[in-house]
Amino acid sequence: MALEDYPRPSVTVDVIIFTLRGNDLQVLLIKRGHPPFEGMWAIPGGFVGIDESLEEAALRELEEETGVRDVYLEQLYTFGDPDRDPRGRVITVAYFALMPAHAVQPRAGDDAAEARWWSVYDLPPLAFDHADILAYALQRLRYKLEYTAVGFELLPEAFTLSELQAAYEVILGEKLDKRNFRRKILSAGVIEETGAYRTGEGRPAKLYRFRDDAVAEVKARRLFP
Amino acid sequence: MALEDYPRPSVTVDVIIFTLRGNDLQVLLIKRGHPPFEGMWAIPGGFVGIDESLEEAALRELEEETGVRDVYLEQLYTFGDPDRDPRGRVITVAYFALMPAHAVQPRAGDDAAEARWWSVYDLPPLAFDHADILAYALQRLRYKLEYTAVGFELLPEAFTLSELQAAYEVILGEKLDKRNFRRKILSAGVIEETGAYRTGEGRPAKLYRFRDDAVAEVKARRLFP
DNA sequence: CCCACCGGTGTCAATTACACACTAATTATA
DNA sequence: TATAATTAGTGTGTAATTGACACCGGTGGG
C-alpha cells in the first residue's frame, strides 16, 4: 500500500514564545486575521513545509514573529485530536522558545492582525485548544527551571544575581531566600562573573554570565527544592 | 488560504513497547514484510486514521501487536526530518509503552513478517531512523524510572522487593544497595504488602503491590540518586 | 553628610543520603 | 535428619545537603 492511499492530515507547528518583561513572565500571541477564530488571540504557528524539518518550521515561525533565530527552542508535545480545528484534521507539533526581551520587537506575520506580549498570569481567551497548549508549556517551563539551567535563556547575556532570582521567582510564582539562592546557583557552577558591575541604583552589583559549556552538567540535577 | 492549499505529509505513530523478560529489558520489534527496508527490524507503527486521535492510533497499534490495551502509554517525541522515509514525507509521533511480560504473546500485524522481543542491550540493525528513536525512548525510560513510580508498570501485579530491585538494576544498568533501595521505596509509600508470600526458593518473600492512588504523589520527586 | 536603597555575606540545626554485614527462613543435599 | 546453600530481611554511624535566619557595605540622591 502506497503512502497516497492513506488520508493525510495537515501538520502545523505552534511556537510558544516566552520572555521576561518588567518582572513578568510573558508570552507572544497573535490576533487572528482570518477565520476560524478570526479576531481571537492565538499561539503563533503555521504549516510545515513539505521539505522542511519540524524544527526548521518552528525556527521559521519564530523568526517571522520576532526576527530572532538564535534562541532556546524545544519540542513540547504533539496535539492531534481530530476535532481540534474546525477546518479539518490538523495535527500540531508545539514548540516552546525562551528569549530575552530586550531588542525583540514582535511583528505581526502573514495571518495575524496584530501581535503582542501577554502576561501568562492574565491571558485573553485563546483560539483552538491553545489554552491547553499554553498551560502545558508553562508547566513544562517551571519544571525545567527547577531541574536544569534553562532560566538563563530568558535573561540578557550579562545579569546580576538579583535579576536572576527575580526571574526564578516570577516564573515559579514564589519567593526564594536570597542567601540560599545564591549559594545554590553559585555551587552549581553554571554561571561565572563577567568582571563588570551594574551601577545606577544602590550598591553596584556583580554581573554574571551563563557558562554555556555547563548546560549538560546540570541536567537531571535538581536546582531548587 | 484553505487547508488543502498546503501540502500534507503522511503521519504515523510508532510505539516502543518495553517489557522485562528473564531479567532483561526487552523491546518488541517487527520484521518488515514490505519495502522499504523489507526484511529489516523496525518499531511497530502505522498510519494515523483521519478520525482517530494520536493516542487512539497508538493504542490501536499496541493492541494489534500485543492484544493488550490497558498498559502505560506516553507520548515520547515527534520525528519529522524530511528524508527519514524514502517513500516521501512521513512524520511520526512516537509513543512508548510499558507492560508486564507475562500473558503477552507478540503477534505479527498486517505489514509484519514476524514479531519478537529483543534485548535493548543487543539490538539488530533497525529500519528508518528507528535506532535513534529507540535510543531516545530508552533514555526517557531511565529518566522516568528515577523520578517517578513508572517502573511498576513492567512488573506483574504482585512482586517481591528483590524482583523490583532487579527490575531497576536491569533498566538503569547498575547495581543498587539492597537496604537503601528498600528503605527508599518503602518510605516513598508507593507500594503496599499484599499479605501473601512467594515461596519456592530460599526464604519466602513478602509480596507487594503498587498503590495506584500513589502515582501522582511521586511525580517530580526523585526516587533514586 | 546622612539617608535610602540594593548588594553581599555565614552559621547552626535538621534532614537526607550513603556505605556497610549480619541473622532468619526455607529448600536441596548428603 | 543434619547440614549446606539460597534468598529475605534488618540498623547504624557518618557525611552532605537543606533551610531558616540578620546584619554590614557601597553607591546615589536629597
Short mmCIF file of C-alpha atoms (C1' of nucleotides) in Angstrom, two decimals:
data_model
loop_
_atom_site.label_atom_id
_atom_site.label_comp_id
_atom_site.label_asym_id
_atom_site.label_seq_id
_atom_site.Cartn_x
_atom_site.Cartn_y
_atom_site.Cartn_z
CA MET A 1 0.00 0.00 0.00
CA ALA A 2 1.46 3.33 -1.01
CA LEU A 3 1.65 6.49 1.04
CA GLU A 4 -1.01 8.18 -1.05
CA ASP A 5 -3.53 5.50 -0.16
CA TYR A 6 -3.75 6.84 3.38
CA PRO A 7 -5.59 10.07 4.14
CA ARG A 8 -3.15 12.73 5.18
CA PRO A 9 -3.77 15.29 7.90
CA SER A 10 -2.44 18.83 7.80
CA VAL A 11 0.51 19.42 10.09
CA THR A 12 1.40 22.71 11.72
CA VAL A 13 3.94 23.89 14.25
CA ASP A 14 2.94 26.26 17.04
CA VAL A 15 5.60 28.09 18.97
CA ILE A 16 5.01 29.32 22.49
CA ILE A 17 7.43 32.18 22.91
CA PHE A 18 8.20 33.12 26.49
CA THR A 19 10.08 36.12 27.71
CA LEU A 20 10.53 38.19 30.84
CA ARG A 21 9.39 41.78 30.62
CA GLY A 22 9.08 44.18 33.53
CA ASN A 23 9.29 41.42 36.10
CA ASP A 24 6.50 39.49 34.47
CA LEU A 25 6.54 36.23 32.53
CA GLN A 26 5.01 36.95 29.15
CA VAL A 27 4.09 35.06 26.04
CA LEU A 28 3.78 36.28 22.48
CA LEU A 29 0.31 35.91 20.98
CA ILE A 30 -1.12 36.92 17.65
CA LYS A 31 -4.58 38.19 16.89
CA ARG A 32 -6.00 36.04 14.13
CA GLY A 33 -6.73 37.94 10.91
CA HIS A 34 -8.79 35.19 9.27
CA PRO A 35 -11.39 32.58 10.17
CA PRO A 36 -11.61 30.34 12.03
CA PHE A 37 -11.46 32.21 15.32
CA GLU A 38 -10.91 35.49 13.47
CA GLY A 39 -10.13 38.25 15.91
CA MET A 40 -9.20 35.88 18.71
CA TRP A 41 -5.75 35.58 20.18
CA ALA A 42 -3.68 32.51 19.40
CA ILE A 43 -0.25 30.99 19.68
CA PRO A 44 1.78 31.84 16.57
CA GLY A 45 2.30 28.96 14.18
CA GLY A 46 1.94 27.76 10.66
CA PHE A 47 2.02 24.86 8.29
CA VAL A 48 5.09 22.71 7.98
CA GLY A 49 6.68 22.98 4.56
CA ILE A 50 6.93 19.71 2.70
CA ASP A 51 10.72 19.81 2.60
CA GLU A 52 11.24 21.40 5.94
CA SER A 53 12.02 19.64 9.22
CA LEU A 54 9.76 20.32 12.16
CA GLU A 55 12.45 22.26 13.94
CA GLU A 56 13.16 24.33 10.83
CA ALA A 57 9.48 25.14 10.60
CA ALA A 58 9.43 26.20 14.25
CA LEU A 59 12.51 28.37 13.76
CA ARG A 60 10.94 29.94 10.70
CA GLU A 61 7.76 30.80 12.59
CA LEU A 62 9.82 32.17 15.43
CA GLU A 63 11.78 34.38 13.08
CA GLU A 64 8.64 35.58 11.31
CA GLU A 65 7.13 36.71 14.59
CA THR A 66 10.20 38.09 16.33
CA GLY A 67 13.01 38.48 13.80
CA VAL A 68 15.12 36.38 16.13
CA ARG A 69 16.57 32.99 15.38
CA ASP A 70 19.22 32.13 17.88
CA VAL A 71 17.20 31.29 20.97
CA TYR A 72 16.35 28.31 23.07
CA LEU A 73 13.80 26.11 21.30
CA GLU A 74 12.45 22.79 22.47
CA GLN A 75 9.76 20.47 21.23
CA LEU A 76 6.92 20.37 23.72
CA TYR A 77 4.20 17.95 22.64
CA THR A 78 2.13 16.99 19.64
CA PHE A 79 -1.57 17.72 19.82
CA GLY A 80 -3.75 15.82 17.41
CA ASP A 81 -7.36 15.50 18.49
CA PRO A 82 -9.44 15.03 15.34
CA ASP A 83 -11.70 17.96 16.16
CA ARG A 84 -9.23 20.48 17.45
CA ASP A 85 -9.50 22.55 14.26
CA PRO A 86 -12.93 23.18 12.70
CA ARG A 87 -11.41 23.26 9.22
CA GLY A 88 -10.44 19.62 9.27
CA ARG A 89 -7.80 17.31 10.59
CA VAL A 90 -4.86 19.38 11.78
CA ILE A 91 -2.10 17.95 13.93
CA THR A 92 0.16 20.49 15.57
CA VAL A 93 3.63 19.97 16.91
CA ALA A 94 4.09 22.50 19.68
CA TYR A 95 7.47 24.01 20.50
CA PHE A 96 8.40 26.44 23.16
CA ALA A 97 11.03 29.14 22.92
CA LEU A 98 12.75 31.26 25.52
CA MET A 99 14.23 34.62 24.67
CA PRO A 100 15.47 37.72 26.42
CA ALA A 101 13.03 40.58 25.98
CA HIS A 102 15.49 43.30 25.02
CA ALA A 103 15.77 44.06 21.32
CA VAL A 104 12.84 41.88 20.31
CA GLN A 105 10.05 43.69 18.57
CA PRO A 106 7.06 41.43 17.92
CA ARG A 107 5.88 41.59 14.31
CA ALA A 108 2.52 40.56 13.03
CA GLY A 109 3.15 37.78 10.49
CA ASP A 110 1.05 36.96 7.43
CA ASP A 111 -2.10 35.74 9.01
CA ALA A 112 -2.03 37.96 12.04
CA ALA A 113 -3.77 41.27 12.50
CA GLU A 114 -1.64 42.10 15.47
CA ALA A 115 0.99 40.60 17.74
CA ARG A 116 1.82 41.46 21.33
CA TRP A 117 3.13 40.14 24.61
CA TRP A 118 0.68 38.92 27.23
CA SER A 119 1.32 38.12 30.84
CA VAL A 120 0.88 34.40 31.39
CA TYR A 121 -0.94 35.37 34.54
CA ASP A 122 -3.54 37.41 32.66
CA LEU A 123 -4.38 35.87 29.32
CA PRO A 124 -7.23 36.56 26.89
CA PRO A 125 -9.46 33.72 25.65
CA LEU A 126 -7.50 31.73 23.10
CA ALA A 127 -8.39 30.14 19.77
CA PHE A 128 -8.44 26.36 19.15
CA ASP A 129 -7.04 24.31 22.03
CA HIS A 130 -4.36 26.90 22.60
CA ALA A 131 -5.24 27.48 26.25
CA ASP A 132 -4.43 23.84 26.95
CA ILE A 133 -1.23 24.02 24.96
CA LEU A 134 -0.12 27.14 26.78
CA ALA A 135 -0.92 25.69 30.18
CA TYR A 136 1.14 22.66 29.35
CA ALA A 137 4.02 24.80 28.12
CA LEU A 138 4.01 26.79 31.34
CA GLN A 139 4.05 23.66 33.41
CA ARG A 140 6.99 22.35 31.43
CA LEU A 141 8.85 25.63 31.74
CA ARG A 142 8.51 25.58 35.52
CA TYR A 143 9.60 22.01 35.66
CA LYS A 144 12.64 22.65 33.51
CA LEU A 145 13.58 25.68 35.51
CA GLU A 146 13.82 23.63 38.65
CA TYR A 147 15.89 20.86 37.17
CA THR A 148 18.03 22.48 34.54
CA ALA A 149 19.82 25.68 33.80
CA VAL A 150 17.33 26.83 31.23
CA GLY A 151 16.35 30.04 33.03
CA PHE A 152 19.31 31.96 31.68
CA GLU A 153 17.82 31.85 28.21
CA LEU A 154 15.30 34.43 29.33
CA LEU A 155 17.87 36.94 30.54
CA PRO A 156 20.29 39.21 28.73
CA GLU A 157 23.83 37.94 28.33
CA ALA A 158 25.02 39.66 31.49
CA PHE A 159 22.82 39.77 34.55
CA THR A 160 23.01 40.24 38.28
CA LEU A 161 22.12 37.59 40.80
CA SER A 162 19.19 39.69 41.95
CA GLU A 163 17.84 39.79 38.42
CA LEU A 164 18.27 36.05 38.09
CA GLN A 165 16.49 35.45 41.37
CA ALA A 166 13.66 37.75 40.35
CA ALA A 167 13.29 35.76 37.14
CA TYR A 168 13.04 32.50 39.03
CA GLU A 169 10.52 33.99 41.42
CA VAL A 170 8.32 35.30 38.63
CA ILE A 171 8.29 32.00 36.78
CA LEU A 172 7.87 29.76 39.78
CA GLY A 173 5.44 32.14 41.40
CA GLU A 174 7.09 32.02 44.83
CA LYS A 175 9.67 33.91 46.86
CA LEU A 176 13.11 32.41 47.31
CA ASP A 177 15.63 33.05 50.06
CA LYS A 178 18.41 35.28 48.83
CA ARG A 179 21.33 33.58 50.54
CA ASN A 180 20.19 30.06 49.75
CA PHE A 181 19.51 31.03 46.16
CA ARG A 182 22.98 32.44 45.74
CA ARG A 183 24.66 29.51 47.39
CA LYS A 184 22.85 27.03 45.20
CA ILE A 185 23.22 28.78 41.91
CA LEU A 186 26.91 29.50 42.50
CA SER A 187 27.73 25.99 43.70
CA ALA A 188 26.01 24.58 40.62
CA GLY A 189 28.82 26.17 38.65
CA VAL A 190 26.66 27.26 35.77
CA ILE A 191 27.44 30.96 35.87
CA GLU A 192 30.63 32.95 36.07
CA GLU A 193 31.45 36.58 36.84
CA THR A 194 32.00 38.83 33.88
CA GLY A 195 34.16 41.16 35.98
CA ALA A 196 31.89 44.11 35.28
CA TYR A 197 29.37 45.71 37.56
CA ARG A 198 25.91 47.09 37.08
CA THR A 199 25.61 50.56 38.61
CA GLY A 200 22.83 53.09 38.81
CA GLU A 201 20.75 52.05 41.80
CA GLY A 202 22.24 51.40 45.19
CA ARG A 203 25.38 49.38 45.58
CA PRO A 204 26.83 48.17 42.26
CA ALA A 205 26.09 44.52 41.55
CA LYS A 206 28.45 41.99 40.04
CA LEU A 207 27.44 40.91 36.57
CA TYR A 208 27.42 37.24 35.70
CA ARG A 209 27.15 35.30 32.51
CA PHE A 210 25.91 31.83 31.78
CA ARG A 211 28.62 29.24 31.12
CA ASP A 212 27.19 27.52 28.09
CA ASP A 213 29.56 24.61 28.46
CA ALA A 214 27.67 23.92 31.67
CA VAL A 215 24.22 23.18 30.33
CA ALA A 216 24.63 19.45 30.17
CA GLU A 217 26.12 19.19 33.64
CA VAL A 218 23.05 20.49 35.36
CA LYS A 219 20.63 18.25 33.57
CA ALA A 220 18.93 15.78 35.85
CA ARG A 221 20.17 17.51 38.95
CA ARG A 222 17.55 19.45 40.75
CA LEU A 223 18.42 23.10 41.27
CA PHE A 224 15.60 24.07 43.57
CA PRO A 225 13.57 22.21 46.11
CA MET B 1 -5.96 30.10 2.25
CA ALA B 2 -7.64 26.78 2.80
CA LEU B 3 -6.15 23.68 4.35
CA GLU B 4 -5.99 21.92 1.01
CA ASP B 5 -3.69 24.56 -0.38
CA TYR B 6 -0.86 23.30 1.79
CA PRO B 7 0.94 20.08 1.01
CA ARG B 8 0.15 17.46 3.59
CA PRO B 9 2.64 14.97 4.98
CA SER B 10 1.76 11.44 5.99
CA VAL B 11 1.56 10.96 9.74
CA THR B 12 2.25 7.72 11.57
CA VAL B 13 2.54 6.62 15.16
CA ASP B 14 5.31 4.33 16.29
CA VAL B 15 5.07 2.55 19.61
CA ILE B 16 8.13 1.43 21.50
CA ILE B 17 6.92 -1.43 23.68
CA PHE B 18 9.15 -2.26 26.62
CA THR B 19 8.91 -5.20 28.92
CA LEU B 20 11.04 -7.18 31.34
CA ARG B 21 11.70 -10.79 30.44
CA GLY B 22 14.16 -13.08 32.16
CA ASN B 23 15.90 -10.24 33.92
CA ASP B 24 16.44 -8.38 30.71
CA LEU B 25 14.87 -5.19 29.39
CA GLN B 26 13.33 -6.03 26.06
CA VAL B 27 11.52 -4.25 23.28
CA LEU B 28 9.06 -5.56 20.74
CA LEU B 29 10.18 -5.24 17.13
CA ILE B 30 8.63 -6.38 13.89
CA LYS B 31 10.32 -7.68 10.80
CA ARG B 32 9.13 -5.65 7.87
CA GLY B 33 7.22 -7.61 5.25
CA HIS B 34 7.28 -4.94 2.55
CA PRO B 35 9.61 -2.30 1.13
CA PRO B 36 11.15 -0.04 2.11
CA PHE B 37 13.55 -1.81 4.42
CA GLU B 38 11.84 -5.13 3.72
CA GLY B 39 13.24 -7.82 5.98
CA MET B 40 14.69 -5.34 8.46
CA TRP B 41 13.55 -4.99 12.01
CA ALA B 42 11.55 -1.93 12.98
CA ILE B 43 9.49 -0.38 15.73
CA PRO B 44 5.81 -1.28 15.24
CA GLY B 45 3.64 1.55 14.00
CA GLY B 46 1.19 2.65 11.40
CA PHE B 47 -0.70 5.48 9.84
CA VAL B 48 -2.99 7.66 11.89
CA GLY B 49 -6.60 7.34 10.86
CA ILE B 50 -8.21 10.57 9.75
CA ASP B 51 -10.76 10.50 12.56
CA GLU B 52 -8.56 8.99 15.18
CA SER B 53 -6.63 10.83 17.86
CA LEU B 54 -2.91 10.20 18.12
CA GLU B 55 -3.31 8.32 21.35
CA GLU B 56 -6.08 6.18 19.91
CA ALA B 57 -3.84 5.33 17.00
CA ALA B 58 -1.04 4.36 19.38
CA LEU B 59 -3.41 2.19 21.42
CA ARG B 60 -4.65 0.53 18.28
CA GLU B 61 -1.13 -0.31 17.13
CA LEU B 62 -0.31 -1.59 20.58
CA GLU B 63 -3.31 -3.86 20.58
CA GLU B 64 -2.57 -5.13 17.07
CA GLU B 65 0.91 -6.18 18.11
CA THR B 66 0.23 -7.49 21.59
CA GLY B 67 -3.51 -7.92 22.08
CA VAL B 68 -3.16 -5.75 25.17
CA ARG B 69 -4.75 -2.38 25.68
CA ASP B 70 -4.60 -1.43 29.30
CA VAL B 71 -0.96 -0.54 29.77
CA TYR B 72 1.14 2.51 30.43
CA LEU B 73 1.43 4.66 27.30
CA GLU B 74 3.13 8.01 26.94
CA GLN B 75 3.92 10.29 24.05
CA LEU B 76 7.66 10.42 23.52
CA TYR B 77 8.59 12.80 20.72
CA THR B 78 7.68 13.64 17.16
CA PHE B 79 10.25 12.88 14.50
CA GLY B 80 9.85 14.71 11.23
CA ASP B 81 13.02 15.00 9.21
CA PRO B 82 12.00 15.36 5.56
CA ASP B 83 14.13 12.43 4.45
CA ARG B 84 13.52 9.97 7.25
CA ASP B 85 11.33 7.83 4.97
CA PRO B 86 12.40 7.13 1.38
CA ARG B 87 8.77 6.94 0.25
CA GLY B 88 8.14 10.62 0.95
CA ARG B 89 7.35 12.96 3.74
CA VAL B 90 6.35 10.98 6.78
CA ILE B 91 6.15 12.47 10.23
CA THR B 92 5.95 10.02 13.09
CA VAL B 93 4.67 10.61 16.57
CA ALA B 94 6.50 8.16 18.81
CA TYR B 95 4.92 6.70 21.94
CA PHE B 96 6.36 4.33 24.44
CA ALA B 97 4.52 1.65 26.34
CA LEU B 98 5.40 -0.41 29.38
CA MET B 99 3.85 -3.77 30.04
CA PRO B 100 4.44 -6.84 32.17
CA ALA B 101 5.78 -9.71 30.09
CA HIS B 102 3.51 -12.47 31.36
CA ALA B 103 0.50 -13.30 29.20
CA VAL B 104 1.60 -11.16 26.29
CA GLN B 105 2.14 -13.04 23.09
CA PRO B 106 3.56 -10.81 20.35
CA ARG B 107 1.60 -11.07 17.10
CA ALA B 108 2.82 -10.09 13.70
CA GLY B 109 0.45 -7.38 12.44
CA ASP B 110 -0.53 -6.66 8.84
CA ASP B 111 2.73 -5.44 7.46
CA ALA B 112 4.99 -7.59 9.55
CA ALA B 113 6.53 -10.90 8.61
CA GLU B 114 7.40 -11.62 12.20
CA ALA B 115 7.36 -10.04 15.64
CA ARG B 116 9.56 -10.77 18.64
CA TRP B 117 11.16 -9.35 21.72
CA TRP B 118 14.73 -8.08 21.56
CA SER B 119 17.03 -7.16 24.39
CA VAL B 120 17.65 -3.42 24.32
CA TYR B 121 21.26 -4.31 25.02
CA ASP B 122 21.58 -6.42 21.89
CA LEU B 123 19.57 -5.00 19.02
CA PRO B 124 19.61 -5.80 15.29
CA PRO B 125 20.08 -3.00 12.74
CA LEU B 126 16.84 -1.06 12.50
CA ALA B 127 14.88 0.42 9.61
CA PHE B 128 14.37 4.17 9.08
CA ASP B 129 15.61 6.32 11.97
CA HIS B 130 14.32 3.77 14.44
CA ALA B 131 17.66 3.29 16.16
CA ASP B 132 17.58 6.97 17.14
CA ILE B 133 14.00 6.73 18.28
CA LEU B 134 14.69 3.68 20.39
CA ALA B 135 17.77 5.23 21.96
CA TYR B 136 15.73 8.24 22.90
CA ALA B 137 12.96 6.09 24.34
CA LEU B 138 15.43 4.19 26.48
CA GLN B 139 16.90 7.40 27.80
CA ARG B 140 13.45 8.65 28.69
CA LEU B 141 12.51 5.39 30.37
CA ARG B 142 15.60 5.55 32.58
CA TYR B 143 14.91 9.14 33.43
CA LYS B 144 11.30 8.44 34.33
CA LEU B 145 12.26 5.47 36.41
CA GLU B 146 14.43 7.62 38.60
CA TYR B 147 11.88 10.32 39.15
CA THR B 148 8.53 8.60 39.10
CA ALA B 149 6.87 5.36 40.05
CA VAL B 150 6.62 4.16 36.47
CA GLY B 151 8.72 1.03 37.00
CA PHE B 152 5.82 -0.95 38.40
CA GLU B 153 4.14 -0.95 35.01
CA LEU B 154 6.70 -3.50 33.89
CA LEU B 155 6.04 -5.97 36.70
CA PRO B 156 3.17 -8.34 37.42
CA GLU B 157 0.55 -7.17 39.88
CA ALA B 158 2.28 -8.76 42.84
CA PHE B 159 6.04 -8.75 43.16
CA THR B 160 8.77 -9.06 45.76
CA LEU B 161 11.17 -6.30 46.66
CA SER B 162 14.02 -8.32 45.21
CA GLU B 163 12.21 -8.56 41.90
CA LEU B 164 11.54 -4.84 41.93
CA GLN B 165 15.16 -4.09 42.68
CA ALA B 166 16.28 -6.43 39.91
CA ALA B 167 14.00 -4.55 37.51
CA TYR B 168 15.51 -1.22 38.47
CA GLU B 169 19.00 -2.61 38.11
CA VAL B 170 18.33 -4.04 34.67
CA ILE B 171 16.84 -0.81 33.39
CA LEU B 172 19.34 1.54 34.94
CA GLY B 173 22.22 -0.77 34.17
CA GLU B 174 23.75 -0.51 37.64
CA LYS B 175 23.71 -2.31 40.96
CA LEU B 176 21.78 -0.78 43.84
CA ASP B 177 22.30 -1.28 47.56
CA LYS B 178 19.61 -3.58 48.96
CA ARG B 179 19.00 -1.80 52.24
CA ASN B 180 18.98 1.67 50.77
CA PHE B 181 16.71 0.53 47.97
CA ARG B 182 14.20 -0.97 50.37
CA ARG B 183 14.25 1.98 52.68
CA LYS B 184 13.66 4.41 49.85
CA ILE B 185 10.97 2.52 48.05
CA LEU B 186 9.07 1.80 51.24
CA SER B 187 9.31 5.33 52.58
CA ALA B 188 8.03 6.66 49.26
CA GLY B 189 4.77 4.94 50.16
CA VAL B 190 4.02 3.75 46.64
CA ILE B 191 3.72 0.05 47.39
CA GLU B 192 1.89 -1.98 49.99
CA GLU B 193 2.07 -5.56 51.19
CA THR B 194 -0.45 -7.96 49.74
CA GLY B 195 -0.14 -10.20 52.79
CA ALA B 196 0.93 -13.17 50.68
CA TYR B 197 4.39 -14.62 50.28
CA ARG B 198 6.32 -16.01 47.37
CA THR B 199 7.85 -19.36 48.21
CA GLY B 200 9.90 -21.88 46.30
CA GLU B 201 13.47 -20.66 46.60
CA GLY B 202 15.10 -19.76 49.85
CA ARG B 203 13.31 -17.78 52.47
CA PRO B 204 9.76 -16.80 51.47
CA ALA B 205 9.50 -13.20 50.32
CA LYS B 206 6.69 -10.78 51.08
CA LEU B 207 4.65 -9.87 48.04
CA TYR B 208 3.85 -6.24 47.37
CA ARG B 209 1.51 -4.45 45.06
CA PHE B 210 1.65 -0.98 43.58
CA ARG B 211 -0.69 1.55 45.17
CA ASP B 212 -2.16 3.14 42.08
CA ASP B 213 -3.51 6.07 44.04
CA ALA B 214 0.14 6.92 44.64
CA VAL B 215 1.31 7.60 41.10
CA ALA B 216 0.69 11.30 41.20
CA GLU B 217 2.35 11.79 44.55
CA VAL B 218 5.68 10.56 43.39
CA LYS B 219 5.82 12.69 40.29
CA ALA B 220 8.55 15.27 40.40
CA ARG B 221 10.14 13.69 43.44
CA ARG B 222 13.29 11.84 42.73
CA LEU B 223 13.25 8.23 43.84
CA PHE B 224 16.87 7.35 43.20
CA PRO B 225 20.05 9.36 43.22
"C1'" DC C 1 26.73 64.43 55.05
"C1'" DC C 2 23.32 61.46 56.02
"C1'" DC C 3 19.72 58.60 54.45
"C1'" DA C 4 17.64 55.25 51.39
"C1'" DC C 5 18.39 51.57 48.56
"C1'" DC C 6 20.10 47.44 46.86
"C1'" DG C 7 24.21 44.01 47.19
"C1'" DG C 8 26.51 40.84 49.55
"C1'" DT C 9 27.83 37.50 53.25
"C1'" DG C 10 27.89 32.85 57.31
"C1'" DT C 11 26.20 29.69 60.85
"C1'" DC C 12 23.63 26.35 63.05
"C1'" DA C 13 20.13 22.74 63.24
"C1'" DA C 14 17.59 19.29 60.90
"C1'" DT C 15 17.19 16.24 57.33
"C1'" DT C 16 18.70 13.25 53.97
"C1'" DA C 17 22.00 10.25 51.56
"C1'" DC C 18 25.30 6.72 51.68
"C1'" DA C 19 28.22 2.90 52.97
"C1'" DC C 20 28.28 -1.28 55.05
"C1'" DA C 21 27.50 -7.00 57.36
"C1'" DC C 22 24.97 -9.99 59.76
"C1'" DT C 23 20.71 -13.01 61.14
"C1'" DA C 24 16.32 -15.51 59.52
"C1'" DA C 25 13.55 -18.78 56.94
"C1'" DT C 26 13.33 -22.03 53.80
"C1'" DT C 27 14.91 -25.71 50.17
"C1'" DA C 28 18.20 -29.04 48.49
"C1'" DT C 29 21.51 -32.42 49.51
"C1'" DA C 30 24.47 -35.66 51.87
"C1'" DT D 1 17.58 -35.77 59.56
"C1'" DA D 2 21.55 -32.87 59.93
"C1'" DT D 3 23.95 -29.64 57.19
"C1'" DA D 4 24.80 -26.61 53.44
"C1'" DA D 5 23.14 -23.44 50.19
"C1'" DT D 6 19.97 -19.81 48.94
"C1'" DT D 7 17.29 -15.80 49.24
"C1'" DA D 8 14.88 -12.32 52.61
"C1'" DG D 9 15.21 -9.09 55.78
"C1'" DT D 10 17.11 -5.68 59.05
"C1'" DG D 11 20.00 -0.81 61.55
"C1'" DT D 12 23.70 2.40 62.49
"C1'" DG D 13 27.09 5.78 62.11
"C1'" DT D 14 28.90 9.43 59.10
"C1'" DA D 15 28.89 12.86 55.59
"C1'" DA D 16 26.44 16.01 52.77
"C1'" DT D 17 22.59 18.86 51.89
"C1'" DT D 18 18.87 21.79 53.01
"C1'" DG D 19 16.62 25.60 55.08
"C1'" DA D 20 15.93 29.30 58.35
"C1'" DC D 21 17.67 33.46 59.65
"C1'" DA D 22 20.07 39.20 60.29
"C1'" DC D 23 23.47 42.30 59.57
"C1'" DC D 24 27.15 45.25 57.18
"C1'" DG D 25 28.76 47.53 52.61
"C1'" DG D 26 28.84 50.65 48.77
"C1'" DT D 27 26.65 53.97 45.99
"C1'" DG D 28 23.15 57.72 44.56
"C1'" DG D 29 20.03 61.29 45.87
"C1'" DG D 30 18.36 64.75 48.88
#
